[in-house]
Tab-separated table of C-alpha atoms in Angstrom:
chain	number	residue	atom	x	y	z
Y	360	MET	CA	22.484	17.517	-29.894
Y	361	SER	CA	19.362	17.182	-32.040
Y	362	GLU	CA	19.132	13.414	-32.053
Y	363	ILE	CA	20.955	10.254	-31.034
Y	364	PRO	CA	24.480	10.177	-32.520
Y	365	ARG	CA	24.019	7.710	-35.375
Y	366	LYS	CA	27.306	7.523	-37.224
Y	367	ALA	CA	28.984	4.234	-36.438
Y	368	VAL	CA	32.421	5.865	-36.171
Y	369	GLN	CA	31.130	8.468	-33.704
Y	370	ARG	CA	29.334	5.955	-31.477
Y	371	THR	CA	32.150	3.387	-31.699
Y	372	ALA	CA	34.666	5.990	-30.558
Y	373	LYS	CA	32.557	6.854	-27.504
Y	374	LEU	CA	32.031	3.214	-26.531
Y	375	ALA	CA	35.684	2.368	-27.159
Y	376	SER	CA	36.652	5.097	-24.699
Y	377	LEU	CA	35.192	3.037	-21.847
Y	378	PRO	CA	37.690	0.127	-21.767
Y	379	ILE	CA	40.534	2.422	-22.870
Y	380	GLY	CA	39.706	4.821	-20.048
Y	381	VAL	CA	39.598	2.002	-17.515
Y	382	ALA	CA	42.964	0.681	-18.693
Y	383	GLY	CA	44.484	4.157	-18.432
Y	384	ARG	CA	43.228	4.618	-14.891
Y	385	VAL	CA	44.508	1.186	-13.836
Y	386	VAL	CA	47.976	2.005	-15.181
Y	387	GLY	CA	47.825	5.380	-13.447
Y	388	GLY	CA	46.807	3.597	-10.258
Y	389	TRP	CA	49.905	1.422	-10.361
Y	390	GLY	CA	52.012	4.567	-10.561
Y	391	LYS	CA	50.259	6.098	-7.540
Y	392	ARG	CA	50.777	2.906	-5.527
Y	393	LEU	CA	54.487	2.999	-6.369
Y	394	ALA	CA	54.492	6.600	-5.153
Y	395	GLY	CA	53.255	5.423	-1.771
Y	396	ARG	CA	49.453	5.894	-1.829
Y	397	SER	CA	47.391	3.106	-0.263
Y	398	SER	CA	45.779	0.567	-2.596
Y	399	GLU	CA	42.375	1.246	-0.968
Y	400	ASP	CA	42.527	4.946	-1.802
Y	401	VAL	CA	43.740	4.315	-5.338
Y	402	ASN	CA	41.111	1.619	-6.017
Y	403	ALA	CA	38.330	3.873	-4.726
Y	404	GLU	CA	39.503	6.715	-6.970
Y	405	VAL	CA	39.754	4.458	-10.043
Y	406	SER	CA	36.287	2.988	-9.438
Y	407	ALA	CA	34.680	6.400	-8.900
Y	408	LYS	CA	36.175	7.840	-12.086
Y	409	THR	CA	35.193	4.739	-14.064
Y	410	ALA	CA	31.601	5.025	-12.837
Y	411	GLU	CA	31.523	8.691	-13.786
Y	412	GLN	CA	32.766	7.882	-17.300
Y	413	LEU	CA	30.328	4.971	-17.635
Y	414	PHE	CA	27.375	7.267	-16.933
Y	415	ALA	CA	28.665	10.066	-19.142
Y	416	VAL	CA	29.232	7.854	-22.192
Y	417	LEU	CA	26.186	5.592	-21.916
Y	418	GLY	CA	23.905	8.491	-20.966
Y	419	GLN	CA	24.977	10.636	-23.911
Y	420	LEU	CA	24.614	7.798	-26.383
Y	421	LYS	CA	21.183	6.701	-25.148
Y	422	GLY	CA	19.945	3.910	-27.444
Y	423	GLY	CA	21.283	0.436	-26.800
Y	424	ALA	CA	24.186	1.749	-24.738
Y	425	MET	CA	21.890	3.430	-22.243
Y	426	LYS	CA	19.570	0.416	-22.198
Y	427	PHE	CA	22.570	-1.763	-21.398
Y	428	GLY	CA	23.442	0.508	-18.480
Y	429	GLN	CA	19.877	0.338	-17.184
Y	430	ALA	CA	19.897	-3.451	-17.371
Y	431	LEU	CA	23.213	-3.615	-15.519
Y	432	SER	CA	21.914	-1.377	-12.731
Y	433	VAL	CA	19.861	-4.144	-11.101
Y	434	PHE	CA	22.926	-6.401	-10.842
Y	435	GLU	CA	25.005	-4.066	-8.687
Y	436	ALA	CA	23.399	-5.695	-5.627
Y	437	ALA	CA	25.399	-8.844	-6.393
Y	438	VAL	CA	28.745	-7.019	-6.517
Y	439	PRO	CA	30.990	-6.561	-3.436
Y	440	ASP	CA	30.428	-3.155	-1.838
Y	441	GLU	CA	33.972	-1.928	-2.417
Y	442	LEU	CA	33.410	-2.387	-6.160
Y	443	ALA	CA	29.707	-1.544	-6.368
Y	444	ALA	CA	29.499	1.634	-4.309
Y	445	PRO	CA	30.972	3.988	-6.944
Y	446	TYR	CA	28.689	2.519	-9.642
Y	447	ARG	CA	25.505	2.624	-7.604
Y	448	GLU	CA	24.773	6.315	-8.030
Y	449	ALA	CA	25.983	6.467	-11.637
Y	450	LEU	CA	23.906	3.490	-12.719
Y	451	THR	CA	20.855	4.745	-10.837
Y	452	LYS	CA	21.062	7.984	-12.827
Y	453	LEU	CA	20.768	5.970	-16.028
Y	454	GLN	CA	17.338	4.769	-14.933
Y	455	SER	CA	15.790	8.226	-15.153
Y	456	ALA	CA	18.110	10.848	-16.601
Y	457	ALA	CA	19.970	11.597	-19.835
Y	458	PRO	CA	20.685	14.683	-21.985
Y	459	PRO	CA	17.352	15.862	-23.493
Y	460	MET	CA	16.339	16.512	-27.099
Y	461	PRO	CA	15.971	20.160	-28.166
Y	462	GLU	CA	12.399	21.503	-28.395
Y	463	ARG	CA	12.489	21.761	-32.189
Y	464	THR	CA	13.323	18.050	-32.468
Y	465	VAL	CA	10.492	17.106	-30.111
Y	466	HIS	CA	8.024	19.226	-32.094
Y	467	ARG	CA	9.205	17.703	-35.375
Y	468	VAL	CA	8.617	14.156	-34.120
Y	469	LEU	CA	5.180	15.114	-32.723
Y	470	ALA	CA	4.194	16.640	-36.072
Y	471	GLU	CA	5.368	13.564	-37.972
Y	472	GLN	CA	3.492	11.190	-35.648
Y	473	LEU	CA	0.353	13.092	-34.594
Y	474	GLY	CA	-0.098	15.421	-37.571
Y	475	ALA	CA	0.797	19.054	-38.310
Y	476	SER	CA	-1.904	20.280	-35.918
Y	477	TRP	CA	-0.614	18.096	-33.053
Y	478	ALA	CA	-0.626	21.053	-30.635
Y	479	LYS	CA	-4.450	21.254	-30.842
Y	480	ARG	CA	-4.680	17.789	-29.272
Y	481	PHE	CA	-3.180	19.218	-26.092
Y	482	ALA	CA	-4.523	21.913	-23.798
Y	483	GLU	CA	-0.963	22.289	-22.464
Y	484	PHE	CA	2.416	20.774	-23.374
Y	485	ASP	CA	5.636	21.145	-21.362
Y	486	ASP	CA	8.630	21.283	-23.709
Y	487	ALA	CA	11.037	20.369	-20.900
Y	488	PRO	CA	11.143	16.562	-20.456
Y	489	THR	CA	10.363	15.145	-17.024
Y	490	ALA	CA	12.253	11.886	-17.601
Y	491	SER	CA	14.207	9.995	-20.227
Y	492	ALA	CA	14.412	6.373	-21.251
Y	493	SER	CA	16.760	4.392	-23.459
Y	494	ILE	CA	15.026	5.264	-26.745
Y	495	GLY	CA	12.756	8.169	-25.797
Y	496	GLN	CA	11.927	10.932	-23.339
Y	497	VAL	CA	8.758	11.800	-21.446
Y	498	HIS	CA	6.930	15.148	-21.383
Y	499	ARG	CA	4.133	16.223	-19.077
Y	500	ALA	CA	1.050	17.621	-20.793
Y	501	VAL	CA	-2.710	18.143	-20.536
Y	502	TRP	CA	-4.845	16.354	-23.153
Y	503	HIS	CA	-7.588	18.326	-24.905
Y	504	ASP	CA	-10.217	16.804	-22.592
Y	505	GLY	CA	-8.415	18.006	-19.454
Y	506	ARG	CA	-6.661	14.771	-18.471
Y	507	GLU	CA	-3.062	15.068	-17.309
Y	508	VAL	CA	-0.912	12.877	-19.558
Y	509	ALA	CA	2.627	11.623	-20.067
Y	510	VAL	CA	3.866	11.894	-23.659
Y	511	LYS	CA	6.714	9.582	-24.620
Y	512	VAL	CA	8.616	10.781	-27.703
Y	513	GLN	CA	11.150	8.522	-29.409
Y	514	TYR	CA	14.592	9.857	-30.231
Y	515	PRO	CA	15.221	10.270	-33.969
Y	516	GLY	CA	17.728	7.673	-35.105
Y	517	ALA	CA	16.866	5.240	-32.302
Y	518	TYR	CA	16.832	2.181	-34.574
Y	519	GLU	CA	20.230	2.869	-36.136
Y	520	ALA	CA	21.672	3.738	-32.728
Y	521	LEU	CA	20.436	0.535	-31.125
Y	522	ARG	CA	21.903	-1.605	-33.879
Y	523	ALA	CA	25.259	0.201	-33.764
Y	524	ASP	CA	25.461	0.068	-29.958
Y	525	LEU	CA	24.641	-3.588	-29.590
Y	526	ARG	CA	27.094	-4.622	-32.282
Y	527	GLN	CA	29.827	-2.616	-30.600
Y	528	LEU	CA	28.930	-3.693	-27.065
Y	529	MET	CA	29.039	-7.346	-28.159
Y	530	ARG	CA	32.624	-6.766	-29.293
Y	531	PHE	CA	33.472	-5.232	-25.933
Y	532	SER	CA	31.482	-7.685	-23.813
Y	533	ARG	CA	34.527	-9.168	-22.087
Y	534	LEU	CA	35.945	-5.754	-21.261
Y	535	MET	CA	32.520	-4.536	-20.108
Y	536	GLN	CA	32.396	-7.576	-17.803
Y	537	ALA	CA	35.479	-6.182	-16.077
Y	538	ILE	CA	33.882	-2.740	-15.711
Y	539	VAL	CA	30.778	-4.072	-13.949
Y	540	PRO	CA	31.483	-7.485	-12.414
Y	541	GLY	CA	28.662	-9.664	-11.133
Y	542	ALA	CA	26.567	-9.759	-14.325
Y	543	GLU	CA	26.652	-12.148	-17.263
Y	544	VAL	CA	27.170	-9.515	-19.930
Y	545	LYS	CA	27.002	-11.457	-23.203
Y	546	PRO	CA	23.602	-13.177	-22.616
Y	547	LEU	CA	22.258	-9.842	-21.403
Y	548	LEU	CA	23.314	-8.166	-24.639
Y	549	GLU	CA	21.850	-10.989	-26.710
Y	550	GLU	CA	18.554	-10.615	-24.858
Y	551	LEU	CA	18.536	-6.844	-25.480
Y	552	ARG	CA	19.231	-7.444	-29.166
Y	553	ASP	CA	16.315	-9.873	-29.423
Y	554	ARG	CA	13.903	-7.346	-27.851
Y	555	MET	CA	15.196	-4.346	-29.781
Y	556	VAL	CA	12.827	-4.217	-32.755
Y	557	GLU	CA	9.801	-5.033	-30.607
Y	558	GLU	CA	10.409	-1.993	-28.398
Y	559	LEU	CA	10.940	0.470	-31.241
Y	560	ASP	CA	7.263	0.550	-32.253
Y	561	TYR	CA	5.336	2.316	-29.500
Y	562	ARG	CA	2.091	0.873	-30.883
Y	563	THR	CA	3.247	-2.542	-29.646
Y	564	GLU	CA	4.079	-1.082	-26.244
Y	565	ALA	CA	0.687	0.653	-26.161
Y	566	ASP	CA	-1.086	-2.628	-26.891
Y	567	ASN	CA	0.863	-4.322	-24.079
Y	568	GLN	CA	0.064	-1.500	-21.672
Y	569	ARG	CA	-3.649	-1.661	-22.519
Y	570	VAL	CA	-3.656	-5.363	-21.593
Y	571	PHE	CA	-1.943	-4.693	-18.250
Y	572	ALA	CA	-4.160	-1.670	-17.514
Y	573	LYS	CA	-7.294	-3.738	-18.098
Y	574	ALA	CA	-6.017	-6.638	-15.981
Y	575	PHE	CA	-5.173	-4.356	-13.036
Y	576	ASP	CA	-8.025	-1.859	-13.453
Y	577	GLY	CA	-9.332	-0.955	-9.997
Y	578	ASP	CA	-6.652	-3.017	-8.229
Y	579	ASP	CA	-5.893	-1.884	-4.695
Y	580	GLU	CA	-2.143	-2.636	-4.948
Y	581	VAL	CA	-1.038	-1.924	-8.541
Y	582	LEU	CA	-1.804	0.980	-10.895
Y	583	VAL	CA	-1.038	0.810	-14.618
Y	584	PRO	CA	-1.692	4.113	-16.465
Y	585	LYS	CA	-4.284	3.908	-19.256
Y	586	VAL	CA	-3.177	4.609	-22.847
Y	587	VAL	CA	-4.711	7.740	-24.397
Y	588	ALA	CA	-3.169	7.659	-27.899
Y	589	SER	CA	-0.314	5.954	-29.722
Y	590	SER	CA	1.690	5.992	-32.946
Y	591	PRO	CA	4.967	4.298	-33.930
Y	592	LYS	CA	7.168	6.919	-32.211
Y	593	VAL	CA	4.835	8.754	-29.797
Y	594	MET	CA	2.727	7.341	-26.991
Y	595	VAL	CA	0.341	9.244	-24.700
Y	596	SER	CA	-0.686	7.746	-21.340
Y	597	GLU	CA	-2.538	9.049	-18.318
Y	598	TRP	CA	-0.147	10.824	-15.963
Y	599	THR	CA	0.811	9.136	-12.707
Y	600	GLU	CA	3.389	9.962	-10.104
Y	601	GLY	CA	5.029	8.578	-7.008
Y	602	THR	CA	8.408	7.955	-5.393
Y	603	PRO	CA	10.701	6.048	-7.796
Y	604	LEU	CA	12.059	2.804	-6.404
Y	605	SER	CA	15.533	4.128	-7.222
Y	606	ARG	CA	14.988	6.834	-4.579
Y	607	ILE	CA	13.576	4.375	-2.047
Y	608	ILE	CA	16.678	2.221	-2.607
Y	609	LEU	CA	18.890	5.200	-1.749
Y	610	GLU	CA	16.982	6.737	1.172
Y	611	GLY	CA	13.704	4.913	1.883
Y	612	GLU	CA	12.448	4.029	5.363
Y	613	ARG	CA	11.945	0.393	6.371
Y	614	GLU	CA	8.154	0.549	5.857
Y	615	GLU	CA	8.562	1.936	2.322
Y	616	ARG	CA	11.188	-0.664	1.421
Y	617	ASP	CA	9.084	-3.593	2.608
Y	618	LEU	CA	5.910	-2.311	0.932
Y	619	ALA	CA	7.656	-1.636	-2.385
Y	620	GLY	CA	9.312	-5.060	-2.335
Y	621	THR	CA	6.097	-6.876	-1.485
Y	622	LEU	CA	4.067	-5.098	-4.173
Y	623	LEU	CA	6.781	-5.658	-6.778
Y	624	SER	CA	6.838	-9.381	-5.925
Y	625	ARG	CA	3.061	-9.680	-6.163
Y	626	PHE	CA	3.029	-7.861	-9.481
Y	627	HIS	CA	5.819	-10.025	-10.906
Y	628	PHE	CA	4.183	-13.324	-9.950
Y	629	SER	CA	0.522	-12.394	-10.519
Y	630	ALA	CA	0.729	-10.562	-13.862
Y	631	PRO	CA	1.104	-13.648	-16.105
Y	632	SER	CA	-2.045	-15.352	-14.777
Y	633	ARG	CA	-4.003	-12.079	-14.720
Y	634	SER	CA	-2.890	-10.634	-18.064
Y	635	GLY	CA	-1.096	-13.409	-19.970
Y	636	LEU	CA	1.993	-11.166	-20.030
Y	637	LEU	CA	5.134	-10.769	-17.919
Y	638	HIS	CA	6.638	-7.276	-17.581
Y	639	ALA	CA	10.140	-7.955	-18.889
Y	640	ASP	CA	12.066	-4.758	-18.127
Y	641	PRO	CA	12.715	-4.899	-14.383
Y	642	HIS	CA	14.770	-1.948	-13.244
Y	643	PRO	CA	13.917	0.548	-10.493
Y	644	GLY	CA	13.190	3.381	-12.932
Y	645	ASN	CA	10.084	1.550	-14.158
Y	646	PHE	CA	8.351	1.410	-10.766
Y	647	MET	CA	7.094	4.050	-8.337
Y	648	LEU	CA	5.343	3.903	-4.977
Y	649	GLY	CA	2.341	6.223	-4.924
Y	650	ALA	CA	1.038	8.251	-1.980
Y	651	ASP	CA	-1.962	5.881	-1.908
Y	652	GLY	CA	0.354	2.923	-1.241
Y	653	ARG	CA	-0.068	1.431	-4.725
Y	654	LEU	CA	2.784	0.403	-7.004
Y	655	ARG	CA	2.911	2.360	-10.271
Y	656	VAL	CA	4.244	0.302	-13.188
Y	657	LEU	CA	5.679	1.942	-16.317
Y	658	ASP	CA	7.292	0.973	-19.637
Y	659	PHE	CA	5.732	-2.056	-21.314
Y	660	GLY	CA	7.947	-2.177	-24.395
Y	661	ALA	CA	9.422	-5.543	-23.387
Y	662	VAL	CA	7.085	-8.349	-22.327
Y	663	ALA	CA	7.069	-12.128	-22.275
Y	664	ARG	CA	3.876	-13.628	-23.673
Y	665	LEU	CA	2.615	-16.292	-21.259
Y	666	PRO	CA	-1.033	-16.980	-22.188
Y	667	GLU	CA	-1.128	-19.937	-19.783
Y	668	GLY	CA	0.534	-17.979	-16.976
Y	669	LEU	CA	3.896	-18.866	-15.429
Y	670	PRO	CA	4.985	-22.401	-16.443
Y	671	ARG	CA	3.951	-25.114	-13.970
Y	672	THR	CA	7.401	-26.646	-14.349
Y	673	LEU	CA	8.984	-23.733	-12.475
Y	674	GLY	CA	6.649	-24.199	-9.526
Y	675	GLU	CA	7.282	-27.931	-9.543
Y	676	LEU	CA	11.068	-27.474	-9.560
Y	677	THR	CA	10.885	-24.889	-6.774
Y	678	ARG	CA	8.763	-27.167	-4.582
Y	679	LEU	CA	11.011	-30.202	-5.122
Y	680	ALA	CA	14.144	-28.184	-4.309
Y	681	LEU	CA	12.431	-26.843	-1.189
Y	682	GLU	CA	11.391	-30.345	-0.112
Y	683	ASN	CA	14.930	-31.679	-0.715
Y	684	ARG	CA	13.898	-34.355	-3.231
Y	685	PRO	CA	17.009	-34.614	-5.440
Y	686	GLU	CA	16.008	-37.578	-7.621
Y	687	ASP	CA	12.555	-36.168	-8.406
Y	688	LEU	CA	14.188	-32.803	-9.092
Y	689	LEU	CA	16.637	-34.392	-11.523
Y	690	GLY	CA	13.771	-36.242	-13.238
Y	691	VAL	CA	11.855	-33.027	-13.962
Y	692	LEU	CA	15.020	-31.263	-15.137
Y	693	ARG	CA	15.706	-34.084	-17.598
Y	694	ARG	CA	12.086	-34.137	-18.785
Y	695	GLU	CA	12.146	-30.401	-19.508
Y	696	HIS	CA	15.622	-30.480	-21.140
Y	697	PHE	CA	17.432	-28.524	-18.426
Y	698	VAL	CA	19.850	-31.473	-18.469
Y	699	ARG	CA	21.209	-32.337	-21.900
Y	700	PRO	CA	20.911	-35.958	-23.094
Y	701	GLY	CA	24.009	-37.944	-22.187
Y	702	THR	CA	24.976	-35.599	-19.325
Y	703	THR	CA	25.584	-37.324	-15.989
Y	704	LEU	CA	24.571	-35.242	-12.975
Y	705	PRO	CA	23.931	-36.765	-9.532
Y	706	GLY	CA	20.673	-35.611	-7.946
Y	707	GLU	CA	22.516	-34.549	-4.786
Y	708	GLU	CA	24.662	-32.110	-6.776
Y	709	ILE	CA	21.563	-30.622	-8.409
Y	710	GLN	CA	19.956	-30.206	-4.972
Y	711	ALA	CA	23.105	-28.569	-3.594
Y	712	PHE	CA	23.122	-26.132	-6.518
Y	713	LEU	CA	19.411	-25.205	-6.505
Y	714	GLY	CA	18.672	-25.461	-2.776
Y	715	PRO	CA	20.153	-22.083	-1.766
Y	716	PHE	CA	18.150	-20.293	-4.465
Y	717	VAL	CA	14.860	-21.248	-2.775
Y	718	GLU	CA	15.934	-19.975	0.667
Y	719	PRO	CA	13.450	-17.062	0.447
Y	720	LEU	CA	10.622	-19.627	0.560
Y	721	ARG	CA	11.803	-21.504	3.645
Y	722	GLU	CA	10.299	-18.951	6.049
Y	723	GLU	CA	7.187	-16.805	6.218
Y	724	VAL	CA	9.064	-13.531	5.625
Y	725	PHE	CA	12.478	-13.342	3.956
Y	726	HIS	CA	14.900	-10.449	4.230
Y	727	PHE	CA	16.373	-9.829	0.752
Y	728	THR	CA	19.840	-8.314	1.177
Y	729	ARG	CA	22.822	-7.487	-0.974
Y	730	THR	CA	24.879	-9.848	1.217
Y	731	TRP	CA	22.567	-12.767	0.415
Y	732	LEU	CA	22.579	-12.087	-3.326
Y	733	ARG	CA	26.320	-11.542	-3.350
Y	734	GLY	CA	26.771	-14.941	-1.686
Y	735	GLN	CA	24.664	-16.598	-4.396
Y	736	ALA	CA	26.593	-14.838	-7.170
Y	737	GLU	CA	29.961	-15.774	-5.699
Y	738	ARG	CA	28.883	-19.386	-5.184
Y	739	VAL	CA	27.942	-19.947	-8.835
Y	740	ALA	CA	30.776	-17.819	-10.257
Y	741	ASP	CA	33.645	-19.418	-8.320
Y	742	LEU	CA	35.054	-22.114	-10.607
Y	743	ARG	CA	36.567	-23.877	-7.581
Y	744	ASN	CA	33.098	-24.369	-6.092
Y	745	PRO	CA	31.350	-27.648	-7.092
Y	746	ASP	CA	28.063	-25.707	-7.382
Y	747	SER	CA	29.625	-23.604	-10.132
Y	748	GLN	CA	30.520	-26.715	-12.111
Y	749	THR	CA	26.987	-28.081	-11.656
Y	750	GLY	CA	25.475	-24.823	-12.850
Y	751	ARG	CA	27.603	-24.846	-15.980
Y	752	SER	CA	26.427	-28.376	-16.741
Y	753	LEU	CA	22.778	-27.321	-16.792
Y	754	ASN	CA	20.994	-26.000	-19.880
Y	755	LEU	CA	18.434	-23.192	-19.858
Y	756	PRO	CA	15.783	-23.967	-22.519
Y	757	PRO	CA	14.944	-20.901	-24.644
Y	758	GLN	CA	11.343	-20.671	-23.398
Y	759	TYR	CA	12.619	-20.065	-19.859
Y	760	LEU	CA	15.404	-17.597	-20.680
Y	761	LEU	CA	13.390	-14.390	-20.442
Y	762	ILE	CA	11.461	-15.539	-17.348
Y	763	HIS	CA	14.771	-16.365	-15.673
Y	764	ARG	CA	16.273	-12.984	-16.560
Y	765	VAL	CA	13.220	-11.089	-15.318
Y	766	THR	CA	13.073	-13.041	-12.049
Y	767	LEU	CA	16.773	-12.424	-11.497
Y	768	GLY	CA	16.303	-8.711	-12.193
Y	769	ALA	CA	13.318	-8.455	-9.842
Y	770	THR	CA	15.279	-10.291	-7.136
Y	771	GLY	CA	18.109	-7.809	-7.639
Y	772	ILE	CA	15.692	-4.935	-6.986
Y	773	LEU	CA	14.393	-6.633	-3.806
Y	774	CYS	CA	17.981	-6.911	-2.565
Y	775	GLN	CA	18.697	-3.280	-3.467
Y	776	LEU	CA	15.581	-2.339	-1.495
Y	777	ASP	CA	16.800	-4.452	1.446
Y	778	ALA	CA	13.147	-5.513	1.678
Y	779	GLU	CA	11.449	-8.008	3.978
Y	780	VAL	CA	8.874	-9.829	1.829
Y	781	PRO	CA	6.334	-12.646	2.466
Y	782	ALA	CA	7.720	-14.451	-0.585
Y	783	ARG	CA	6.398	-17.921	0.247
Y	784	ALA	CA	2.760	-16.823	0.398
Y	785	ILE	CA	3.108	-14.857	-2.851
Y	786	VAL	CA	4.645	-17.802	-4.723
Y	787	ALA	CA	2.089	-20.232	-3.260
Y	788	ARG	CA	-0.748	-17.977	-4.447
Y	789	TRP	CA	0.468	-17.207	-7.969
Y	790	GLN	CA	3.036	-19.779	-9.142
Y	791	PRO	CA	1.325	-22.820	-10.712
Y	792	GLY	CA	2.818	-26.148	-9.658
Y	793	PHE	CA	4.173	-24.918	-6.333
Y	794	ALA	CA	1.287	-25.533	-3.942
Y	795	ASP	CA	-1.099	-27.596	-6.083
């Protein structure tokens, strides 16, 4: 395969195979149950085969389909274990692996972007990719001045592929919801669509990364690689390495889990006030824990621009929910248009809905677990639960949508890590409106 499959018919057929395949396995499962096999065995087999197909199709397509799979991967922590276990490994693979481009395609893109004599800019260049992302793959190389570098090369046809994927995935959003329960699929797809064009120009990503690298230059907890060169479809950064959070999630020791979770939390909350930007692509493939104990942060294609830092309103709402002040909480929600005009919502119901979300701040150190996150997801998803009705009555103003999605994704990673984190101190230090 020389590039991303671009023809709409070709990509549509691959994506359509997902729900069709699931339906076929479910029907087959009924037959096996009738033949006497236990429902547990049949369900496990169906889930495992579905996960395998999900990875195969989304990984081959790359583009928007792969990006969708990466985004879903952080939500598996909210899904019951009997459903999530088969997906966990398949979705984790999507964070760092996909079929590579042939060498000739890589060289063609490098020549188009860096000039016909591109090879002279490198002392060494490894044609075998070390990692892949949704719209590009990464090669290890040595720059002409001797610096080790990572070279990200965009897949030819990425733009057309992203557009085709997202259109098709929107059509299948309800069926995709059934494949990976526990995530709100349609808003996620809409968010990916909105960020699509921004991420296709690596010069924008390079500019974002330069801002983060400057803000965290010399930091003793976070390392952001410096940008060496950039063009629309090729970006060169200083090489960095460490243990991916995806691996720590699978096999990390307690000390590693807690350190990774704490550093990720500090980065998430401190970046807006330090850089004016929020890293908006939280999945474990974008973070590594280095041998020096610092968090490595990668992939700055998606950011939220917050020149004033995190909004004070969020800190204010968090503090009021924590202090159990329902009427004040309702007043701020109305002021900031979280409650639509004319909507009647008792303060006590708002407090009951939001109170459990701030549990991590009620103690000095909070243990983020899949069980805790699953409880929150079930509480707001169960239509019989009054909290679910309250949640559906609230409005999320557009300026908070991306912040909400990123915070939810980061919380999902903390729960995957099973990390114990001093969340209260971190929020008090970096979230305006919480402690002041």
